[in-house]
GROMACS .gro file of C-alpha atoms in nm:
model
  365
    1UNK     CA    1  -0.625  -3.232  -4.848
    2UNK     CA    2  -0.476  -3.583  -4.828
    3UNK     CA    3  -0.242  -3.482  -4.546
    4UNK     CA    4  -0.526  -3.318  -4.355
    5UNK     CA    5  -0.746  -3.626  -4.403
    6UNK     CA    6  -0.469  -3.855  -4.283
    7UNK     CA    7  -0.412  -3.634  -3.976
    8UNK     CA    8  -0.777  -3.643  -3.873
    9UNK     CA    9  -0.817  -4.012  -3.956
   10UNK     CA   10  -0.540  -4.085  -3.711
   11UNK     CA   11  -0.777  -3.998  -3.425
   12UNK     CA   12  -0.947  -4.301  -3.271
   13UNK     CA   13  -1.279  -4.300  -3.091
   14UNK     CA   14  -1.360  -4.520  -2.793
   15UNK     CA   15  -1.705  -4.660  -2.720
   16UNK     CA   16  -1.797  -4.349  -2.519
   17UNK     CA   17  -1.677  -4.127  -2.807
   18UNK     CA   18  -1.390  -3.969  -2.608
   19UNK     CA   19  -1.112  -3.856  -2.838
   20UNK     CA   20  -0.787  -4.046  -2.816
   21UNK     CA   21  -0.503  -3.830  -2.949
   22UNK     CA   22  -0.236  -4.007  -3.156
   23UNK     CA   23   0.118  -4.046  -3.032
   24UNK     CA   24   0.426  -4.069  -3.255
   25UNK     CA   25   0.534  -4.421  -3.341
   26UNK     CA   26   0.771  -4.570  -3.093
   27UNK     CA   27   0.642  -4.363  -2.797
   28UNK     CA   28   0.434  -4.520  -2.527
   29UNK     CA   29   0.165  -4.340  -2.330
   30UNK     CA   30   0.293  -4.253  -1.985
   31UNK     CA   31   0.070  -4.317  -1.687
   32UNK     CA   32   0.130  -3.979  -1.524
   33UNK     CA   33  -0.121  -3.793  -1.309
   34UNK     CA   34  -0.240  -3.455  -1.429
   35UNK     CA   35  -0.145  -3.172  -1.194
   36UNK     CA   36  -0.318  -2.838  -1.169
   37UNK     CA   37  -0.085  -2.545  -1.240
   38UNK     CA   38   0.047  -2.362  -0.937
   39UNK     CA   39  -0.005  -1.986  -0.905
   40UNK     CA   40   0.311  -1.805  -0.997
   41UNK     CA   41   0.438  -1.457  -1.077
   42UNK     CA   42   0.662  -1.454  -1.379
   43UNK     CA   43   0.915  -1.179  -1.317
   44UNK     CA   44   0.907  -0.900  -1.578
   45UNK     CA   45   0.675  -1.104  -1.801
   46UNK     CA   46   0.433  -0.811  -1.824
   47UNK     CA   47   0.679  -0.552  -1.955
   48UNK     CA   48   0.650  -0.571  -2.335
   49UNK     CA   49   0.611  -0.194  -2.374
   50UNK     CA   50   0.928  -0.096  -2.195
   51UNK     CA   51   1.208   0.018  -2.421
   52UNK     CA   52   1.543  -0.115  -2.309
   53UNK     CA   53   1.704   0.168  -2.506
   54UNK     CA   54   1.570   0.441  -2.273
   55UNK     CA   55   1.490   0.267  -1.945
   56UNK     CA   56   1.637   0.419  -1.632
   57UNK     CA   57   1.702   0.751  -1.806
   58UNK     CA   58   1.616   0.894  -1.464
   59UNK     CA   59   1.797   0.710  -1.189
   60UNK     CA   60   1.638   0.615  -0.862
   61UNK     CA   61   1.903   0.823  -0.687
   62UNK     CA   62   1.781   1.135  -0.870
   63UNK     CA   63   1.429   1.074  -0.742
   64UNK     CA   64   1.556   1.007  -0.390
   65UNK     CA   65   1.725   1.349  -0.381
   66UNK     CA   66   1.409   1.554  -0.444
   67UNK     CA   67   1.313   1.771  -0.147
   68UNK     CA   68   1.007   1.959  -0.270
   69UNK     CA   69   0.750   1.784  -0.487
   70UNK     CA   70   0.412   1.944  -0.559
   71UNK     CA   71   0.099   1.736  -0.601
   72UNK     CA   72  -0.012   1.958  -0.887
   73UNK     CA   73  -0.371   2.072  -0.943
   74UNK     CA   74  -0.554   1.987  -1.267
   75UNK     CA   75  -0.762   2.287  -1.388
   76UNK     CA   76  -1.071   2.259  -1.609
   77UNK     CA   77  -1.252   2.442  -1.885
   78UNK     CA   78  -1.624   2.519  -1.841
   79UNK     CA   79  -1.716   2.202  -2.031
   80UNK     CA   80  -1.507   1.989  -1.793
   81UNK     CA   81  -1.211   1.922  -2.022
   82UNK     CA   82  -0.856   1.995  -1.909
   83UNK     CA   83  -0.753   2.359  -1.924
   84UNK     CA   84  -0.401   2.294  -2.049
   85UNK     CA   85  -0.317   2.663  -2.080
   86UNK     CA   86  -0.389   2.717  -1.709
   87UNK     CA   87  -0.215   2.389  -1.625
   88UNK     CA   88   0.101   2.493  -1.807
   89UNK     CA   89   0.101   2.825  -1.625
   90UNK     CA   90   0.068   2.644  -1.290
   91UNK     CA   91   0.362   2.413  -1.365
   92UNK     CA   92   0.572   2.705  -1.488
   93UNK     CA   93   0.513   2.891  -1.163
   94UNK     CA   94   0.624   2.582  -0.970
   95UNK     CA   95   0.946   2.563  -1.171
   96UNK     CA   96   1.016   2.935  -1.130
   97UNK     CA   97   0.986   2.907  -0.751
   98UNK     CA   98   1.222   2.610  -0.723
   99UNK     CA   99   0.994   2.308  -0.699
  100UNK     CA  100   1.185   1.997  -0.809
  101UNK     CA  101   0.906   1.756  -0.901
  102UNK     CA  102   0.534   1.730  -0.966
  103UNK     CA  103   0.288   1.448  -0.901
  104UNK     CA  104   0.058   1.433  -1.204
  105UNK     CA  105  -0.294   1.297  -1.160
  106UNK     CA  106  -0.263   1.232  -0.788
  107UNK     CA  107  -0.545   1.281  -0.539
  108UNK     CA  108  -0.481   1.657  -0.548
  109UNK     CA  109  -0.478   1.648  -0.929
  110UNK     CA  110  -0.801   1.446  -0.924
  111UNK     CA  111  -0.669   1.140  -1.100
  112UNK     CA  112  -0.961   0.956  -0.942
  113UNK     CA  113  -1.195   1.161  -1.164
  114UNK     CA  114  -1.003   1.093  -1.486
  115UNK     CA  115  -1.029   0.823  -1.745
  116UNK     CA  116  -0.697   0.648  -1.809
  117UNK     CA  117  -0.673   0.808  -2.152
  118UNK     CA  118  -0.693   1.155  -1.993
  119UNK     CA  119  -0.453   1.048  -1.720
  120UNK     CA  120  -0.179   0.921  -1.951
  121UNK     CA  121  -0.227   1.214  -2.188
  122UNK     CA  122  -0.167   1.459  -1.902
  123UNK     CA  123   0.147   1.275  -1.793
  124UNK     CA  124   0.277   1.277  -2.150
  125UNK     CA  125   0.191   1.644  -2.195
  126UNK     CA  126   0.376   1.735  -1.875
  127UNK     CA  127   0.684   1.540  -1.979
  128UNK     CA  128   0.679   1.688  -2.327
  129UNK     CA  129   0.650   2.048  -2.205
  130UNK     CA  130   0.844   2.044  -1.878
  131UNK     CA  131   1.034   1.716  -1.848
  132UNK     CA  132   1.370   1.887  -1.893
  133UNK     CA  133   1.306   2.131  -1.607
  134UNK     CA  134   1.122   1.929  -1.344
  135UNK     CA  135   1.079   1.563  -1.252
  136UNK     CA  136   0.743   1.424  -1.361
  137UNK     CA  137   0.604   1.157  -1.129
  138UNK     CA  138   0.289   0.994  -1.261
  139UNK     CA  139   0.027   0.861  -1.027
  140UNK     CA  140  -0.043   0.534  -1.205
  141UNK     CA  141  -0.162   0.341  -0.901
  142UNK     CA  142  -0.487   0.152  -0.877
  143UNK     CA  143  -0.663  -0.096  -0.652
  144UNK     CA  144  -0.650  -0.330  -0.953
  145UNK     CA  145  -0.302  -0.471  -1.010
  146UNK     CA  146  -0.384  -0.525  -1.378
  147UNK     CA  147  -0.483  -0.161  -1.424
  148UNK     CA  148  -0.182  -0.037  -1.230
  149UNK     CA  149   0.055  -0.245  -1.444
  150UNK     CA  150  -0.101  -0.126  -1.768
  151UNK     CA  151  -0.109   0.242  -1.664
  152UNK     CA  152   0.250   0.229  -1.537
  153UNK     CA  153   0.370   0.074  -1.862
  154UNK     CA  154   0.203   0.356  -2.050
  155UNK     CA  155   0.332   0.622  -1.812
  156UNK     CA  156   0.693   0.515  -1.855
  157UNK     CA  157   0.635   0.475  -2.231
  158UNK     CA  158   0.539   0.845  -2.256
  159UNK     CA  159   0.842   0.945  -2.052
  160UNK     CA  160   0.749   0.992  -1.687
  161UNK     CA  161   1.050   0.986  -1.456
  162UNK     CA  162   0.893   0.787  -1.173
  163UNK     CA  163   0.565   0.632  -1.062
  164UNK     CA  164   0.360   0.692  -0.748
  165UNK     CA  165   0.174   0.385  -0.624
  166UNK     CA  166  -0.100   0.356  -0.367
  167UNK     CA  167  -0.190   0.029  -0.195
  168UNK     CA  168  -0.515  -0.135  -0.312
  169UNK     CA  169  -0.805   0.052  -0.150
  170UNK     CA  170  -1.167  -0.047  -0.078
  171UNK     CA  171  -1.117  -0.405  -0.196
  172UNK     CA  172  -0.831  -0.449   0.050
  173UNK     CA  173  -0.588  -0.739   0.039
  174UNK     CA  174  -0.355  -0.920   0.280
  175UNK     CA  175  -0.001  -0.811   0.361
  176UNK     CA  176   0.126  -1.081   0.126
  177UNK     CA  177  -0.111  -0.945  -0.137
  178UNK     CA  178   0.032  -0.595  -0.088
  179UNK     CA  179   0.383  -0.725  -0.146
  180UNK     CA  180   0.275  -0.915  -0.459
  181UNK     CA  181   0.091  -0.606  -0.589
  182UNK     CA  182   0.395  -0.380  -0.552
  183UNK     CA  183   0.636  -0.650  -0.672
  184UNK     CA  184   0.445  -0.654  -0.999
  185UNK     CA  185   0.503  -0.280  -1.043
  186UNK     CA  186   0.853  -0.210  -0.913
  187UNK     CA  187   1.044  -0.369  -1.206
  188UNK     CA  188   0.917  -0.098  -1.443
  189UNK     CA  189   1.110   0.198  -1.305
  190UNK     CA  190   1.168   0.434  -1.010
  191UNK     CA  191   0.874   0.407  -0.771
  192UNK     CA  192   0.740   0.593  -0.468
  193UNK     CA  193   0.501   0.402  -0.242
  194UNK     CA  194   0.219   0.617  -0.102
  195UNK     CA  195   0.081   0.527   0.241
  196UNK     CA  196  -0.234   0.719   0.339
  197UNK     CA  197  -0.458   0.494   0.552
  198UNK     CA  198  -0.718   0.770   0.597
  199UNK     CA  199  -0.802   0.732   0.227
  200UNK     CA  200  -0.727   0.365   0.156
  201UNK     CA  201  -0.859   0.217   0.479
  202UNK     CA  202  -0.542   0.011   0.518
  203UNK     CA  203  -0.195   0.090   0.651
  204UNK     CA  204   0.112  -0.021   0.460
  205UNK     CA  205   0.315  -0.139   0.761
  206UNK     CA  206   0.693  -0.139   0.800
  207UNK     CA  207   0.707  -0.513   0.734
  208UNK     CA  208   0.588  -0.454   0.378
  209UNK     CA  209   0.817  -0.155   0.316
  210UNK     CA  210   1.122  -0.340   0.450
  211UNK     CA  211   1.051  -0.614   0.197
  212UNK     CA  212   1.000  -0.374  -0.094
  213UNK     CA  213   1.319  -0.174  -0.037
  214UNK     CA  214   1.514  -0.475  -0.158
  215UNK     CA  215   1.410  -0.368  -0.510
  216UNK     CA  216   1.661  -0.133  -0.677
  217UNK     CA  217   1.369   0.067  -0.817
  218UNK     CA  218   1.221   0.149  -0.476
  219UNK     CA  219   1.283   0.523  -0.438
  220UNK     CA  220   1.104   0.571  -0.107
  221UNK     CA  221   0.777   0.627   0.074
  222UNK     CA  222   0.530   0.913   0.088
  223UNK     CA  223   0.422   0.862   0.448
  224UNK     CA  224   0.109   1.010   0.606
  225UNK     CA  225   0.094   0.813   0.932
  226UNK     CA  226   0.314   1.058   1.124
  227UNK     CA  227   0.665   1.144   1.227
  228UNK     CA  228   0.721   0.840   1.447
  229UNK     CA  229   0.676   0.623   1.138
  230UNK     CA  230   0.892   0.861   0.934
  231UNK     CA  231   1.181   0.821   1.177
  232UNK     CA  232   1.128   0.446   1.193
  233UNK     CA  233   1.220   0.437   0.823
  234UNK     CA  234   1.482   0.710   0.803
  235UNK     CA  235   1.678   0.555   1.092
  236UNK     CA  236   1.722   0.253   0.865
  237UNK     CA  237   1.824   0.455   0.560
  238UNK     CA  238   1.487   0.446   0.382
  239UNK     CA  239   1.396   0.766   0.195
  240UNK     CA  240   1.074   0.927   0.313
  241UNK     CA  241   0.872   1.226   0.200
  242UNK     CA  242   0.620   1.366   0.445
  243UNK     CA  243   0.267   1.351   0.311
  244UNK     CA  244   0.139   1.591   0.577
  245UNK     CA  245   0.204   1.960   0.513
  246UNK     CA  246   0.138   2.050   0.876
  247UNK     CA  247   0.414   1.811   0.992
  248UNK     CA  248   0.663   1.843   0.708
  249UNK     CA  249   0.893   2.099   0.873
  250UNK     CA  250   0.951   1.873   1.173
  251UNK     CA  251   0.966   1.565   0.948
  252UNK     CA  252   1.245   1.725   0.747
  253UNK     CA  253   1.457   1.874   1.024
  254UNK     CA  254   1.385   1.656   1.329
  255UNK     CA  255   1.297   1.312   1.190
  256UNK     CA  256   1.521   1.270   0.885
  257UNK     CA  257   1.269   1.304   0.601
  258UNK     CA  258   1.417   1.397   0.263
  259UNK     CA  259   1.136   1.645   0.197
  260UNK     CA  260   0.765   1.676   0.134
  261UNK     CA  261   0.510   1.590  -0.133
  262UNK     CA  262   0.297   1.898  -0.081
  263UNK     CA  263  -0.047   2.039  -0.153
  264UNK     CA  264   0.029   2.380   0.000
  265UNK     CA  265   0.316   2.437  -0.246
  266UNK     CA  266   0.055   2.478  -0.520
  267UNK     CA  267  -0.020   2.813  -0.358
  268UNK     CA  268   0.308   2.924  -0.194
  269UNK     CA  269   0.588   2.724  -0.361
  270UNK     CA  270   0.855   2.976  -0.261
  271UNK     CA  271   0.770   2.958   0.108
  272UNK     CA  272   0.754   2.578   0.099
  273UNK     CA  273   1.095   2.567  -0.068
  274UNK     CA  274   1.233   2.787   0.208
  275UNK     CA  275   1.083   2.550   0.464
  276UNK     CA  276   1.252   2.247   0.303
  277UNK     CA  277   1.590   2.393   0.203
  278UNK     CA  278   1.704   2.662   0.444
  279UNK     CA  279   1.723   2.486   0.777
  280UNK     CA  280   1.490   2.486   1.074
  281UNK     CA  281   1.248   2.775   1.067
  282UNK     CA  282   0.977   2.733   1.333
  283UNK     CA  283   0.863   3.092   1.279
  284UNK     CA  284   0.781   3.037   0.910
  285UNK     CA  285   0.629   2.699   0.992
  286UNK     CA  286   0.395   2.864   1.244
  287UNK     CA  287   0.296   3.134   0.994
  288UNK     CA  288   0.198   2.867   0.739
  289UNK     CA  289  -0.020   2.666   0.978
  290UNK     CA  290  -0.341   2.875   0.939
  291UNK     CA  291  -0.321   2.832   0.560
  292UNK     CA  292  -0.258   2.459   0.590
  293UNK     CA  293  -0.541   2.415   0.840
  294UNK     CA  294  -0.773   2.605   0.605
  295UNK     CA  295  -0.671   2.393   0.306
  296UNK     CA  296  -0.761   2.071   0.485
  297UNK     CA  297  -1.079   2.181   0.664
  298UNK     CA  298  -1.259   1.963   0.407
  299UNK     CA  299  -1.113   1.668   0.216
  300UNK     CA  300  -0.840   1.766  -0.029
  301UNK     CA  301  -0.859   1.903  -0.303
  302UNK     CA  302  -1.173   2.103  -0.215
  303UNK     CA  303  -0.981   2.378  -0.034
  304UNK     CA  304  -0.707   2.399  -0.295
  305UNK     CA  305  -0.952   2.419  -0.584
  306UNK     CA  306  -1.139   2.699  -0.407
  307UNK     CA  307  -0.818   2.890  -0.328
  308UNK     CA  308  -0.677   2.874  -0.681
  309UNK     CA  309  -1.006   3.001  -0.821
  310UNK     CA  310  -1.006   3.289  -0.572
  311UNK     CA  311  -0.650   3.377  -0.675
  312UNK     CA  312  -0.764   3.393  -1.037
  313UNK     CA  313  -0.512   3.139  -1.169
  314UNK     CA  314  -0.773   2.875  -1.264
  315UNK     CA  315  -1.134   2.895  -1.371
  316UNK     CA  316  -1.385   2.828  -1.090
  317UNK     CA  317  -1.482   2.493  -1.243
  318UNK     CA  318  -1.527   2.181  -1.029
  319UNK     CA  319  -1.571   1.824  -1.141
  320UNK     CA  320  -1.827   1.669  -0.908
  321UNK     CA  321  -1.837   1.536  -0.643
  322UNK     CA  322  -1.608   1.823  -0.536
  323UNK     CA  323  -1.779   2.154  -0.458
  324UNK     CA  324  -1.628   2.483  -0.337
  325UNK     CA  325  -1.588   2.577   0.027
  326UNK     CA  326  -1.875   2.786   0.166
  327UNK     CA  327  -1.877   3.166   0.156
  328UNK     CA  328  -1.752   3.208   0.513
  329UNK     CA  329  -1.444   3.000   0.434
  330UNK     CA  330  -1.383   3.193   0.113
  331UNK     CA  331  -1.383   3.518   0.312
  332UNK     CA  332  -1.144   3.357   0.560
  333UNK     CA  333  -0.905   3.272   0.276
  334UNK     CA  334  -0.887   3.635   0.167
  335UNK     CA  335  -0.776   3.727   0.519
  336UNK     CA  336  -0.514   3.448   0.524
  337UNK     CA  337  -0.368   3.575   0.196
  338UNK     CA  338  -0.345   3.928   0.333
  339UNK     CA  339  -0.177   3.804   0.652
  340UNK     CA  340   0.089   3.603   0.466
  341UNK     CA  341   0.129   3.861   0.190
  342UNK     CA  342  -0.024   3.839  -0.158
  343UNK     CA  343   0.330   3.848  -0.304
  344UNK     CA  344   0.399   3.502  -0.155
  345UNK     CA  345   0.114   3.339  -0.347
  346UNK     CA  346   0.116   3.239  -0.712
  347UNK     CA  347  -0.053   3.455  -0.973
  348UNK     CA  348  -0.081   3.829  -1.012
  349UNK     CA  349  -0.451   3.905  -0.972
  350UNK     CA  350  -0.602   4.032  -0.649
  351UNK     CA  351  -0.756   3.761  -0.433
  352UNK     CA  352  -1.136   3.762  -0.453
  353UNK     CA  353  -1.412   3.614  -0.239
  354UNK     CA  354  -1.621   3.481  -0.533
  355UNK     CA  355  -1.995   3.427  -0.503
  356UNK     CA  356  -2.169   3.090  -0.523
  357UNK     CA  357  -2.294   3.173  -0.874
  358UNK     CA  358  -1.936   3.218  -0.996
  359UNK     CA  359  -1.865   2.845  -0.964
  360UNK     CA  360  -1.941   2.584  -1.230
  361UNK     CA  361  -2.011   2.229  -1.113
  362UNK     CA  362  -1.989   1.954  -1.374
  363UNK     CA  363  -2.110   1.597  -1.343
  364UNK     CA  364  -2.090   1.496  -1.710
  365UNK     CA  365  -1.774   1.566  -1.905
   0.00000   0.00000   0.00000
């Protein structure tokens, strides 16, 4: 108590009762001006969860070599929870038909409708069950840099091989802000940048990408702007995956794209593999266009969710705000399946039209 009393008694009070902190004997108070701290990014300061024992177990070069990556669908039980049995069957069918990677919890997988606990659980589950057979790329992007950092730390902690990152949407930032956002994420592991202005409201321009490729963890770009942009990058050695199924054949064979991150491959993975691996095939590309056009007649993943339910490989359960395509479109899908051949689609059940009453729409889950 004596030492504590002596410490506090050392404080002196001026007439206006402002505290005057004591200085060690022999030191004089310096007349220095106080300066406000400057904003700074401390490199790698936010990476306490990363294990240096297992980091980079998947190299960036491995990710760069992937030609066919499926943005995998997330199926649901009637109460809105994940249907992991159906999910596992979907991923298995992708592996059997030669798909090399899956995007978990992307737009197609409805990551935007998941809580982060669900999101990270699904990434971990996919790694645990299939990580030895297929590359697992977790969509851990966010318009909040803080959330993106935290989710990406967790994603790599549960074993994902790479991260997919969108640019901040809705609350858009400057080009310098985009660079700072991605710079805060790239040190954690192999990363694919996703550019889809139709959803984010903001293009990630070449100036930003040319800056980011200086990072050794930058695997490449999922590009949705078009093939002119694709070639603008590939001509400079930047890896690009087409984000547009209707353009991916030409992206791959005429504009230098490595491959595609595909929605359509959920349904016909074998045909999409043929399109990406076996050279130019304008005939097959033309045959696939009616299916692709049908899939994107409404915002993705509405068409895909409807199709998978009609094929009988997932329950007809939708998390709102997504609802199934109308009856006329469901009839049209049956005809598309017959034209392409039921044997080219996943699953073994006959394709069905399904009535409106067959679908379950869930707003609380």
